[in-house]
mmCIF file of C-alpha atoms and ligand atoms in Angstrom:
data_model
loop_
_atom_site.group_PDB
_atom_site.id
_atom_site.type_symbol
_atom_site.label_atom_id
_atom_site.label_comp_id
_atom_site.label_asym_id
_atom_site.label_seq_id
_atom_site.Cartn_x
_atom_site.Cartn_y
_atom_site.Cartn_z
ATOM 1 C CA UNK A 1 0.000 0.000 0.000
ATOM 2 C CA UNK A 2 2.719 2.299 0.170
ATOM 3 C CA UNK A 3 3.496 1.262 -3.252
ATOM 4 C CA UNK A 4 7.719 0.132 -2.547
ATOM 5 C CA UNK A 5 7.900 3.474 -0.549
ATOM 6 C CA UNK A 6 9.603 3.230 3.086
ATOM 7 C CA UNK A 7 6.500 5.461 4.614
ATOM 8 C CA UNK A 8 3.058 7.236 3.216
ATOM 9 C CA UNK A 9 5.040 11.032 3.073
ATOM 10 C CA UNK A 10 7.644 9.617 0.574
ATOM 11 C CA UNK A 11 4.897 7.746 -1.593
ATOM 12 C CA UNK A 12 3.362 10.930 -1.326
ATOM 13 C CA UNK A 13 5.847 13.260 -2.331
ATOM 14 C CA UNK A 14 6.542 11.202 -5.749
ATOM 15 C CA UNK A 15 2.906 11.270 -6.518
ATOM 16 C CA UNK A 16 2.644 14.431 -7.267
ATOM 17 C CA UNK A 17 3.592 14.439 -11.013
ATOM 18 C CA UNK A 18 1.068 11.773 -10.927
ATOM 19 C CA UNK A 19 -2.059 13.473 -9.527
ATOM 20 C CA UNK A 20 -0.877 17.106 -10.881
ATOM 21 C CA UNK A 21 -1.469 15.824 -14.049
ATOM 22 C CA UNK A 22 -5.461 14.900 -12.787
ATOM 23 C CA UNK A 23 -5.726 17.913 -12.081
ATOM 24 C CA UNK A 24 -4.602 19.777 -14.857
ATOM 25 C CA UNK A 25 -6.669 17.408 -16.864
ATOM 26 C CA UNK A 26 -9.975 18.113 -14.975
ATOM 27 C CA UNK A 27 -9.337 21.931 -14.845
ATOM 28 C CA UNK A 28 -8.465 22.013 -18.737
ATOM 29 C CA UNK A 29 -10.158 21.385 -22.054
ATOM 30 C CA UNK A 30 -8.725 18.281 -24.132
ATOM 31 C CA UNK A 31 -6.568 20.643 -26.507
ATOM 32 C CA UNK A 32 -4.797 22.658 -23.392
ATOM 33 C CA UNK A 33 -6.726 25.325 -24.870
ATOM 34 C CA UNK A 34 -8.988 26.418 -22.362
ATOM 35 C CA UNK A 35 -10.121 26.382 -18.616
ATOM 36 C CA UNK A 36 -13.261 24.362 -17.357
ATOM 37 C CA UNK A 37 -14.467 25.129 -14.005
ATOM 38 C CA UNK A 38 -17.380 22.875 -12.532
ATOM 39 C CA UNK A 39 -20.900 24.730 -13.145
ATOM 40 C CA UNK A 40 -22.091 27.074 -12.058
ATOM 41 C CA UNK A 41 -18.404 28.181 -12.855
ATOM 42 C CA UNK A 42 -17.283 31.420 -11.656
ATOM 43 C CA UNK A 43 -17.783 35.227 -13.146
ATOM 44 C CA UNK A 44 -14.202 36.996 -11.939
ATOM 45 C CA UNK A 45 -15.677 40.547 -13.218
ATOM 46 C CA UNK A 46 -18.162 39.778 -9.761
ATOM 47 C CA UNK A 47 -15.282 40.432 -7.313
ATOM 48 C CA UNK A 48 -13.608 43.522 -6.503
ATOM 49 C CA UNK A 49 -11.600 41.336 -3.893
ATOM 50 C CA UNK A 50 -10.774 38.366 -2.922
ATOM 51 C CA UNK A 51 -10.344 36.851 0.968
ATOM 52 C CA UNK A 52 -8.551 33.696 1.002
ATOM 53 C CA UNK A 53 -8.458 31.784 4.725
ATOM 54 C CA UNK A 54 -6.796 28.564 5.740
ATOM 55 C CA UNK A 55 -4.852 26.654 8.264
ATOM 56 C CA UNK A 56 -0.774 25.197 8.556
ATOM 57 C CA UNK A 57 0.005 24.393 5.020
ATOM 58 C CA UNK A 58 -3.289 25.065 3.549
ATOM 59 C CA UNK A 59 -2.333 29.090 4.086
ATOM 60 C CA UNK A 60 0.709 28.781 2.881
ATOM 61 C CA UNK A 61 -0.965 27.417 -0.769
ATOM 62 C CA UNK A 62 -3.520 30.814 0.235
ATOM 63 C CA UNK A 63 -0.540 33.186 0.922
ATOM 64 C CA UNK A 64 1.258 32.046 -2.608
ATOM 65 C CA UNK A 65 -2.196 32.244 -4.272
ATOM 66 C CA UNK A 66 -2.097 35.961 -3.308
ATOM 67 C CA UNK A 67 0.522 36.760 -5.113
ATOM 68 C CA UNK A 68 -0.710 34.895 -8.514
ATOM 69 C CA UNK A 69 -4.346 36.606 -8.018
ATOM 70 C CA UNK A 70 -2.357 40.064 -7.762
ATOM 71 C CA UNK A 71 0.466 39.883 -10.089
ATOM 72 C CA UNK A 72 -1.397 37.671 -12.987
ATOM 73 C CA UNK A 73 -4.966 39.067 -12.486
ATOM 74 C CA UNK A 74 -4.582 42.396 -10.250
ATOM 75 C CA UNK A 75 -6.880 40.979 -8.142
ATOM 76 C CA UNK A 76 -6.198 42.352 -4.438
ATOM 77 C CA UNK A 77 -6.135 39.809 -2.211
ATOM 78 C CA UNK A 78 -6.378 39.116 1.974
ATOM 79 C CA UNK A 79 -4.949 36.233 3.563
ATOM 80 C CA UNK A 80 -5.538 35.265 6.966
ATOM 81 C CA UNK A 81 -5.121 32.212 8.791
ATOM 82 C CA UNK A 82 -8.803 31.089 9.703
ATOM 83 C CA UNK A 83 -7.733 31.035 13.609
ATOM 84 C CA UNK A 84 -7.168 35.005 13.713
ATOM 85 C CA UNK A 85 -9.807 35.536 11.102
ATOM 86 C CA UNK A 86 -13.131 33.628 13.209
ATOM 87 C CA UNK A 87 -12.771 36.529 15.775
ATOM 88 C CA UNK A 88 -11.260 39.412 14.562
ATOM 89 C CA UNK A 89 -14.563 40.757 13.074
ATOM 90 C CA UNK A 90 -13.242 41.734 9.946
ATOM 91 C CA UNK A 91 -15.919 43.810 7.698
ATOM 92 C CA UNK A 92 -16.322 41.738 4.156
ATOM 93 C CA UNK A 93 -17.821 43.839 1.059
ATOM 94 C CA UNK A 94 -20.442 42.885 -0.639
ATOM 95 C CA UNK A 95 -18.269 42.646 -3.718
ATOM 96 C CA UNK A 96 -15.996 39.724 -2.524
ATOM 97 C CA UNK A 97 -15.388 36.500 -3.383
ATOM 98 C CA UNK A 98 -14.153 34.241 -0.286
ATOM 99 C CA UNK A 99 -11.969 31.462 -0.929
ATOM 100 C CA UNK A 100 -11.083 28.406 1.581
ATOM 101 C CA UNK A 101 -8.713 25.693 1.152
ATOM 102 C CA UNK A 102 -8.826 22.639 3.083
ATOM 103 C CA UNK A 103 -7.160 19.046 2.141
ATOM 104 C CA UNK A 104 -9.969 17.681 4.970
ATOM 105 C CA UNK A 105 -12.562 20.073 4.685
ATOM 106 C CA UNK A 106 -13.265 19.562 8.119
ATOM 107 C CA UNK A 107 -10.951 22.038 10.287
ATOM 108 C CA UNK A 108 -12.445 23.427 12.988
ATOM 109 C CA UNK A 109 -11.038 26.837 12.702
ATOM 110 C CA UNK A 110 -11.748 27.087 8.631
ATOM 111 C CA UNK A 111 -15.227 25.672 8.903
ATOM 112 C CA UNK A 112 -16.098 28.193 11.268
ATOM 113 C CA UNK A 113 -14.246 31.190 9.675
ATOM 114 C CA UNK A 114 -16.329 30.069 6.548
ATOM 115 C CA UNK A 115 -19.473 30.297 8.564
ATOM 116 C CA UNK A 116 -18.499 33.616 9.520
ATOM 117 C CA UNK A 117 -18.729 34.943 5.529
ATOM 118 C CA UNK A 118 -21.904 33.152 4.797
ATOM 119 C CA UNK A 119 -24.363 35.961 4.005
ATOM 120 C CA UNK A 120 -21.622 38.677 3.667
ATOM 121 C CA UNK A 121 -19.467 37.643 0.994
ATOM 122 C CA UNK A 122 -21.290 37.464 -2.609
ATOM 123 C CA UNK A 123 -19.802 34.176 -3.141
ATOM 124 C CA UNK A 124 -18.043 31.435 -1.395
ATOM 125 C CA UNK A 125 -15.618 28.979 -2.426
ATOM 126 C CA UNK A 126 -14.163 25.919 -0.656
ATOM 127 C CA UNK A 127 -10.428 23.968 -2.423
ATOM 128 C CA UNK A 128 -10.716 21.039 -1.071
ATOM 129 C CA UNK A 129 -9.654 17.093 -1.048
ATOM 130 C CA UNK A 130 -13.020 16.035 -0.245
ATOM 131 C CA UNK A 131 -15.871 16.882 -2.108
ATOM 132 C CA UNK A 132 -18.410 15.655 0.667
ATOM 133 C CA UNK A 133 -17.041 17.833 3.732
ATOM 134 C CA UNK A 134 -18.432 20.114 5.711
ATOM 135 C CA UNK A 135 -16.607 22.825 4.298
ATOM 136 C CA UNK A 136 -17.790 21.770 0.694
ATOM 137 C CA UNK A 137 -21.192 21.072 1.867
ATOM 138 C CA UNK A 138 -21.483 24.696 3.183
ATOM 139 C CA UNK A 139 -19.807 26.618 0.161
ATOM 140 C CA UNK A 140 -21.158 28.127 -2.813
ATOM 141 C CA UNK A 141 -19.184 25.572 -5.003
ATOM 142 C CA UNK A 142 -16.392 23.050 -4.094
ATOM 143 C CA UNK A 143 -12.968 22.615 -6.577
ATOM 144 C CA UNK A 144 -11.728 19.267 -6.409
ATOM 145 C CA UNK A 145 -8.328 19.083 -5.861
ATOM 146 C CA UNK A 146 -8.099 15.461 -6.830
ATOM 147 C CA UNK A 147 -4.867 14.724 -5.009
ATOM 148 C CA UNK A 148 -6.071 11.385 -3.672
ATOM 149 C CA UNK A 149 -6.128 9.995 -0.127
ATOM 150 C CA UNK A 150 -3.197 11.664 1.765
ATOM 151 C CA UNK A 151 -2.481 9.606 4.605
ATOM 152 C CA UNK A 152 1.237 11.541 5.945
ATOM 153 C CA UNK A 153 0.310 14.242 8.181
ATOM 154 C CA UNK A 154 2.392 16.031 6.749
ATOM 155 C CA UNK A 155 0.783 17.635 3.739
ATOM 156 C CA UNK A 156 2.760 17.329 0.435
ATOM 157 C CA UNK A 157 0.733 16.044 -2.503
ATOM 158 C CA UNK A 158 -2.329 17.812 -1.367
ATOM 159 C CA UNK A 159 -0.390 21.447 -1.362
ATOM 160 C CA UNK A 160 1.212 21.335 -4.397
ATOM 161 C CA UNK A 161 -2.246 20.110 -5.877
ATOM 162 C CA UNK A 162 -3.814 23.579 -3.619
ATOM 163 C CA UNK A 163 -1.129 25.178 -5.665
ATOM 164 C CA UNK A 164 -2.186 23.851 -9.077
ATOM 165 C CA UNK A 165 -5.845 24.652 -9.017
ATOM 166 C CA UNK A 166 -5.203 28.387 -7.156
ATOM 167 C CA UNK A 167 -3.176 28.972 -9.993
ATOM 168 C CA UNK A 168 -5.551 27.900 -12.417
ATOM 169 C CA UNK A 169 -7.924 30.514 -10.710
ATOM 170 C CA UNK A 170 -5.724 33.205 -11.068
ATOM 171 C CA UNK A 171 -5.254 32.513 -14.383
ATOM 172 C CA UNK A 172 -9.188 32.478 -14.830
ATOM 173 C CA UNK A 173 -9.560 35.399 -13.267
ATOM 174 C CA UNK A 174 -6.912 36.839 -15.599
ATOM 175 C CA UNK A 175 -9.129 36.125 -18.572
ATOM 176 C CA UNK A 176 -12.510 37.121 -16.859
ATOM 177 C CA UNK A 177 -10.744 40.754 -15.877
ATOM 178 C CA UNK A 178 -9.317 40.845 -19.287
ATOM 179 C CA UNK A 179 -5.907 41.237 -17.723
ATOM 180 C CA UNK A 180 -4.379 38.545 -20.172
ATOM 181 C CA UNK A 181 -5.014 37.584 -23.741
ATOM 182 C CA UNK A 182 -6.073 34.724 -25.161
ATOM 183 C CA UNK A 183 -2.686 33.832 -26.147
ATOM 184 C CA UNK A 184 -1.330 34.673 -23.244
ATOM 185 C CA UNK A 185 -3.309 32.695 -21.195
ATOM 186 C CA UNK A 186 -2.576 29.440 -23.696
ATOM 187 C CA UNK A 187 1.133 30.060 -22.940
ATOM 188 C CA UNK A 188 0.448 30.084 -19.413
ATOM 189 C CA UNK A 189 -1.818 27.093 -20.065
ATOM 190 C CA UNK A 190 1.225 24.989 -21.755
ATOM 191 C CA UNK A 191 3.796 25.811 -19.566
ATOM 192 C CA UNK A 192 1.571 24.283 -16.438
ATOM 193 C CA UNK A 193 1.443 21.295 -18.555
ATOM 194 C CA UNK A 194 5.117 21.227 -18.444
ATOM 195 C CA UNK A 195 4.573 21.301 -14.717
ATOM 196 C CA UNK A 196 5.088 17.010 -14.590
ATOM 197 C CA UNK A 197 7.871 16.463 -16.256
ATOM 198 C CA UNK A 198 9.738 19.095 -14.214
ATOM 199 C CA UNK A 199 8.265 17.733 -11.082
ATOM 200 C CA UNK A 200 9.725 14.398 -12.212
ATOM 201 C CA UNK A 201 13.196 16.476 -12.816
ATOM 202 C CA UNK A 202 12.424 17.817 -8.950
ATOM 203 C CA UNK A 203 12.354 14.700 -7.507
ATOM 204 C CA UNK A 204 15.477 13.015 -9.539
ATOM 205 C CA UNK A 205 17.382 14.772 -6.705
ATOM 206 C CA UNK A 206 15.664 13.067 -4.295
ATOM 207 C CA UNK A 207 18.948 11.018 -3.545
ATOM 208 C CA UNK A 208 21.190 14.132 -3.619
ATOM 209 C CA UNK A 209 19.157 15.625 -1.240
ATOM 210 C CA UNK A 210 19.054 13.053 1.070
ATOM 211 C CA UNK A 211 23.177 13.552 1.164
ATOM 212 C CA UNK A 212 22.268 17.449 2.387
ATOM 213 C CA UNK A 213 19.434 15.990 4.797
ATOM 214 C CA UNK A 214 22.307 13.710 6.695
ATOM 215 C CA UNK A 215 24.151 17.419 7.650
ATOM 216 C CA UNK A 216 21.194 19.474 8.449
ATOM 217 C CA UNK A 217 19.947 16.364 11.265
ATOM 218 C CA UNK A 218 23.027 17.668 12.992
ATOM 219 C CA UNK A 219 21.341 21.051 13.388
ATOM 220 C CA UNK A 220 19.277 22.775 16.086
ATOM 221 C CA UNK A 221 17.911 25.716 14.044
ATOM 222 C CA UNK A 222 17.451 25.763 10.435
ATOM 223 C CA UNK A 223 16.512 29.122 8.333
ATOM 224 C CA UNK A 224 14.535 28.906 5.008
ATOM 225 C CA UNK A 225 14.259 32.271 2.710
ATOM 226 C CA UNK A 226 12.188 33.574 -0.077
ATOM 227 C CA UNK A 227 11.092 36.430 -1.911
ATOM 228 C CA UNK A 228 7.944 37.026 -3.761
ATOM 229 C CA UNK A 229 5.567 33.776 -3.990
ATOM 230 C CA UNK A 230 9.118 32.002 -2.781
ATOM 231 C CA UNK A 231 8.154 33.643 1.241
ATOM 232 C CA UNK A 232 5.456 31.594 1.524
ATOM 233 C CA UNK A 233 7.186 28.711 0.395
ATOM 234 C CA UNK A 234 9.895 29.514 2.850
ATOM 235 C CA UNK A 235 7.392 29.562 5.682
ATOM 236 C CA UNK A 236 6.115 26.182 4.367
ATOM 237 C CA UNK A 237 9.522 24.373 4.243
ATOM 238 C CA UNK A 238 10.004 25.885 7.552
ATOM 239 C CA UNK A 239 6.577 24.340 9.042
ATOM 240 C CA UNK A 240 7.315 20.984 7.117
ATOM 241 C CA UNK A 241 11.265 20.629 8.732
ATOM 242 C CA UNK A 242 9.756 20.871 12.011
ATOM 243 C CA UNK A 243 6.971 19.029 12.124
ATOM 244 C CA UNK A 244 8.261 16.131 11.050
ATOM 245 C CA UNK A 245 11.974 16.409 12.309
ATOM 246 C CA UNK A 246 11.597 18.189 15.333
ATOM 247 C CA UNK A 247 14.325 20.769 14.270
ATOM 248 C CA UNK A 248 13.601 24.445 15.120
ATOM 249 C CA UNK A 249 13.089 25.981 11.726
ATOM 250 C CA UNK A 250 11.906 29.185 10.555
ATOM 251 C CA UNK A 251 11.030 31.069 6.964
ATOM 252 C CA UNK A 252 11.776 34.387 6.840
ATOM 253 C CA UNK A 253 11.287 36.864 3.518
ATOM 254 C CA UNK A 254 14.405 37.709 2.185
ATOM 255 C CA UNK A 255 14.541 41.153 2.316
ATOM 256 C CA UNK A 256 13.006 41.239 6.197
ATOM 257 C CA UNK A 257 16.728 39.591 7.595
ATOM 258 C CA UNK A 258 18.380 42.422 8.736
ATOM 259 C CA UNK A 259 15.349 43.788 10.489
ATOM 260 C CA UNK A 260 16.413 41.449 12.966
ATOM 261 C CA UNK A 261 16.876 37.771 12.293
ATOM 262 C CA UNK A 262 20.187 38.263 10.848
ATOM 263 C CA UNK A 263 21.454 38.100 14.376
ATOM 264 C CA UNK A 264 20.607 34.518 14.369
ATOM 265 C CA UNK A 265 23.437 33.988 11.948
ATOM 266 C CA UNK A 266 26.389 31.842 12.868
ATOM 267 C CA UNK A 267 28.348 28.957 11.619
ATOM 268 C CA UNK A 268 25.988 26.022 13.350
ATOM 269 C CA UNK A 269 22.840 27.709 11.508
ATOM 270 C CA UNK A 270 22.472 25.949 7.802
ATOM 271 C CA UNK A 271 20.682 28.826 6.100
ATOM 272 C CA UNK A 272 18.430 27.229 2.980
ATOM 273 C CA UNK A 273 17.909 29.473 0.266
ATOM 274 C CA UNK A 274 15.438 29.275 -2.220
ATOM 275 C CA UNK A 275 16.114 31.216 -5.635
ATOM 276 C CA UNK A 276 14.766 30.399 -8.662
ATOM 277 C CA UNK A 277 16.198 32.598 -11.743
ATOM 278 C CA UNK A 278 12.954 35.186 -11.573
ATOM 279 C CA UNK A 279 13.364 38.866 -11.778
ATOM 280 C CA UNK A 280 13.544 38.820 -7.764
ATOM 281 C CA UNK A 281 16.853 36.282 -8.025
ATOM 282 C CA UNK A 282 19.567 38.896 -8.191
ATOM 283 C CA UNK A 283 17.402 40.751 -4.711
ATOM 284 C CA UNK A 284 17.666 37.123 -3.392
ATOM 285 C CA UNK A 285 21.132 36.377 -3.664
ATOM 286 C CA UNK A 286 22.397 39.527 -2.742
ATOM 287 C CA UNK A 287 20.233 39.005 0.542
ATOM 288 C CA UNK A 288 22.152 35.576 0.580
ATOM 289 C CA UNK A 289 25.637 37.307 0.177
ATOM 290 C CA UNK A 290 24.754 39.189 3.247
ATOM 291 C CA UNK A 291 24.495 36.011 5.452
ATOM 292 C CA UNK A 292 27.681 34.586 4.175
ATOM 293 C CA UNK A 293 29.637 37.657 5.213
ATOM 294 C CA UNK A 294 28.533 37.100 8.814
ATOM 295 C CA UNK A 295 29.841 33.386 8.621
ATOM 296 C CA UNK A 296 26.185 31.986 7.616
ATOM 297 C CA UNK A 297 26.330 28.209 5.783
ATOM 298 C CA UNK A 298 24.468 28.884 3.072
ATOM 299 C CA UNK A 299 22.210 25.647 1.151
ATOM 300 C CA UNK A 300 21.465 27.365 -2.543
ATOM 301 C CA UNK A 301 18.491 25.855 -4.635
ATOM 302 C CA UNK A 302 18.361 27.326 -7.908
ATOM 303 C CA UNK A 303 18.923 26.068 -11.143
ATOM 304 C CA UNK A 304 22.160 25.187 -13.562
ATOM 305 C CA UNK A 305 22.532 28.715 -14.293
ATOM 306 C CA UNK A 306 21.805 29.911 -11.099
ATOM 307 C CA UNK A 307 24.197 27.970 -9.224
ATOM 308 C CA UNK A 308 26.896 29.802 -11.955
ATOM 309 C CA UNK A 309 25.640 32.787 -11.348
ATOM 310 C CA UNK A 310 25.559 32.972 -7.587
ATOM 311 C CA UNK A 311 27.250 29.525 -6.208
ATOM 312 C CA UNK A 312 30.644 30.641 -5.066
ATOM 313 C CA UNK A 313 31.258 29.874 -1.397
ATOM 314 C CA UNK A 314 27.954 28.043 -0.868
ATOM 315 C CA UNK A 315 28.265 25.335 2.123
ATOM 316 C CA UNK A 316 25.644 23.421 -0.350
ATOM 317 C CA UNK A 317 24.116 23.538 -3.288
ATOM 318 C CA UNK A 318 20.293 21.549 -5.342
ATOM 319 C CA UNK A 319 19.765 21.879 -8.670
ATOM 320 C CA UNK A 320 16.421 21.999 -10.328
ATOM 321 C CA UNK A 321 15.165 22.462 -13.147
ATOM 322 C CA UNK A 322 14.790 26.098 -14.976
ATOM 323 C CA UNK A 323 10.849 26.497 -14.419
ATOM 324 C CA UNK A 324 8.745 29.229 -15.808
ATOM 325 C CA UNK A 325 7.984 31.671 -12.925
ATOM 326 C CA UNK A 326 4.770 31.555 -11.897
ATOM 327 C CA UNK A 327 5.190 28.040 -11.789
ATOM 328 C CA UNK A 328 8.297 27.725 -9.001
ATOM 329 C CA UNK A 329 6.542 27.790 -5.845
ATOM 330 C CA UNK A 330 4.951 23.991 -7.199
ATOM 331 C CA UNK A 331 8.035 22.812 -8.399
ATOM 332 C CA UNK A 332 10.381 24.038 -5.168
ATOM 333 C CA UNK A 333 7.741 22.466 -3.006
ATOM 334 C CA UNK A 334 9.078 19.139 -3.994
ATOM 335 C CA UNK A 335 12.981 20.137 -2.457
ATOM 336 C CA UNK A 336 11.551 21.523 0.589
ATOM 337 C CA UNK A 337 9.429 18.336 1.211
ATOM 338 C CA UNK A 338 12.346 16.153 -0.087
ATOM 339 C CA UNK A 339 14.251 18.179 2.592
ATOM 340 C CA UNK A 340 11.852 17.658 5.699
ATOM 341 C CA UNK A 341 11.619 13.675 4.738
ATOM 342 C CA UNK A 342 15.335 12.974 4.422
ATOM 343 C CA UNK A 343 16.285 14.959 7.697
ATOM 344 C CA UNK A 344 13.213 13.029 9.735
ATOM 345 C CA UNK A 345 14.638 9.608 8.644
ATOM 346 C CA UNK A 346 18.040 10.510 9.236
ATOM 347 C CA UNK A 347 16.806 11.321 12.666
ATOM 348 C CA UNK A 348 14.329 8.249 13.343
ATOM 349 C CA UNK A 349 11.644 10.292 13.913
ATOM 350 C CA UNK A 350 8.304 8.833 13.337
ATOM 351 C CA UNK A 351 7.576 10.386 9.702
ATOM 352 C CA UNK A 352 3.646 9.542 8.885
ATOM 353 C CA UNK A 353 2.693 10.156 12.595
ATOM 354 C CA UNK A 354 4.928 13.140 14.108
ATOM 355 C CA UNK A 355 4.185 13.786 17.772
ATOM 356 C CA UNK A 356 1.333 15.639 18.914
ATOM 357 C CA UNK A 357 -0.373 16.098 15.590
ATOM 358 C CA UNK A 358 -3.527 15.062 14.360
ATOM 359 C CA UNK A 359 -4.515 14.586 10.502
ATOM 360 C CA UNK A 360 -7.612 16.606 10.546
ATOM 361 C CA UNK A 361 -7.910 19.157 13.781
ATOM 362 C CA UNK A 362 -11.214 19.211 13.730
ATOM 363 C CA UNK A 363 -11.495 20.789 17.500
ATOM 364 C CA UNK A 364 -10.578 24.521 17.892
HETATM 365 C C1 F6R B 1 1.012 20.494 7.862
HETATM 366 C C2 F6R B 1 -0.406 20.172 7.877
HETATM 367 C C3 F6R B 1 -1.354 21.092 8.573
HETATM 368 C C4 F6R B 1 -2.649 21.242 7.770
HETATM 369 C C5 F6R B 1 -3.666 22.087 8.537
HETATM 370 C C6 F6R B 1 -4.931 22.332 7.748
HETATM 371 O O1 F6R B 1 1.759 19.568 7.163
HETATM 372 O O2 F6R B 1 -0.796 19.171 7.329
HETATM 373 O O3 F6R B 1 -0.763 22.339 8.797
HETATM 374 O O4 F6R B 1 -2.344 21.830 6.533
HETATM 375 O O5 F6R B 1 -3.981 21.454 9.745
HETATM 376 O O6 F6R B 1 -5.590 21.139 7.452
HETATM 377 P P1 F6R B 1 -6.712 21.090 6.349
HETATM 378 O O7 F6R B 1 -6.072 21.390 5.031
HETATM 379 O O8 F6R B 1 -7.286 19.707 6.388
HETATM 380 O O9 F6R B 1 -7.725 22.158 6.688
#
């Protein structure tokens, strides 16, 4: 049942190309053309804003979302986690369209921050792994996002498939807002079906980065950085390192560092850094350069020519592959998983059943 895999996370992890491809498939016509949403389908020229609200990994697919429904379809956006959100009383516009992702569809916190929109919000959407939740049962319309049972409690396949069909919505609302052309859009269409084969490319360095996992178990405190929709992702890796290995991580945005947690810097502190070759790369590594000149042990991922580029004097170094850039917060997913997994089972620690976690929190 765990298919030759040594636990559910790692089965997991390398299904993703697998169910990805579902989901682009059920999201887009037959000739990549075009994007099908389930009826009643959604009207993006309805919304003047959007509130997306989650919990744990499921915000971290809401707080990348934001910045594909901004920079792709100008869309603002709100993200909240749905703990904050239930009782801070914020005032929702008619004109919104609320959005909540949930692999269970049954958190507590979510369900009830949904409840608290019903009747405000003009419409209400729930991303979710199980079409007969709660959550679903109580929204205006429920997307599928088809990643299959996920049995690891630490979410992997279900967040990258969060990813894919948030993205799919921005690009949606894109076309409804007129913000793209057609052609744009089918370029943006085909490159997420190149999304696969370069997850596949992702998790060839599976074994490499089990050789980096072996160093960081040594490690009591491990920082992850991003900029753009690679913050989020930082935050994520972060969560994901110490849930399941018990190391204190955290994510940080790039440019926040010297505001403060640069002081954290030393020579024990492995310092991941994740940099795709967007137009925020050269802003990211010179962030990077900054921690190696205070004796920081820096682990680069970015891709062949970004490990030219900006390589020298890295402690360590994972290539992927080059990605288009609205699609790298998917593809680094799979490193920062990759990442977590390796360091847990370097550590013995119980992978599929970390301590003091639950599956589904389905109690506030
Ligand atoms: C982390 C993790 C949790 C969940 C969170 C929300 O790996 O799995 O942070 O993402 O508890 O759960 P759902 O998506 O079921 O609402």
């Amino acid at each position: 049942e765990k298919a030759g895999h040594k636990h559910y996370m790692s089965k997991e992890i390398f299904e993703q190309p697998t169910v990805i491809s579902e989901a682009l498939n059920y999201y887009m016509s037959a000739d990549g053309a075009s994007l099908i949403l389930p009826e009643p389908g959604i009207d993006f020229t309805k919304y003047d804003r959007i509130v997306m609200v989650a919990c744990g990994t499921a915000f971290y697919a809401c707080f990348t979302a934001k910045y594909w429904f901004e920079q792709i379809a100008k869309v603002p956006v709100e993200v909240d986690i749905a703990s904050e959100f239930r009782y801070r009383e914020a005032p929702i516009s008619p004109r919104t369209l609320a959005i909540y992702v949930s692999q269970s569809g049954e958190t507590a916190d979510t369900l009830a921050a949904l409840r608290y929109t019903a009747g405000k919000a003009e419409t209400i959407i729930t991303v979710t792994n199980s079409s007969e939740s709660s959550m679903a049962r109580e929204s205006d319309m429920s997307l599928p996002i088809l990643a299959g049972v996920e049995v690891g409690v630490a979410s992997t396949k279900a967040f990258s498939c969060q990813l894919t069909v948030l993205l799919m919505l921005a690009l949606k609302a894109a076309q409804d807002r007129g913000v793209l052309s057609e052609d744009e859009i089918k370029t943006q269409l085909s490159a997420l079906r190149s999304l696969p084969g370069l997850l596949n490319l992702a998790l060839d360095q599976s074994s490499a980065i089990s050789d980096v996992s072996a160093l960081l178990a040594e490690s009591s405190d491990v920082l992850f950085l991003g900029r753009g929709a690679m913050y989020p992702l930082a935050l994520e890796g972060a969560l994901k390192l110490k849930e399941i290995s018990y190391i204190h991580a955290e994510g940080y945005a790039s440019g926040e560092l010297k505001h403060g947690p640069i002081a954290l810097v030393d020579q024990n502190t492995p310092i991941i850094v994740l940099a795709p070759r967007d137009k925020l790369f050269e802003k990211t590594v010179s962030n990077m350069q900054e921690v190696m000149a205070r004796g920081g042990k820096v682990l680069l991922i970015s891709d062949e020519q970004g490990l030219k580029e900006a390589g020298d004097g890295v402690w360590q170094t994972i290539q992927m592959p080059t990605v288009p850039d609205a699609l790298a917060p998917i593809l680094y997913a799979v490193p920062a998983q990759l990442l977590a997994y390796h360091t847990a089972v370097a550590k013995g620690t119980d992978v599929d059943q970390p301590r003091n976690l639950a599956k589904s929190v389905t109690v506030e």
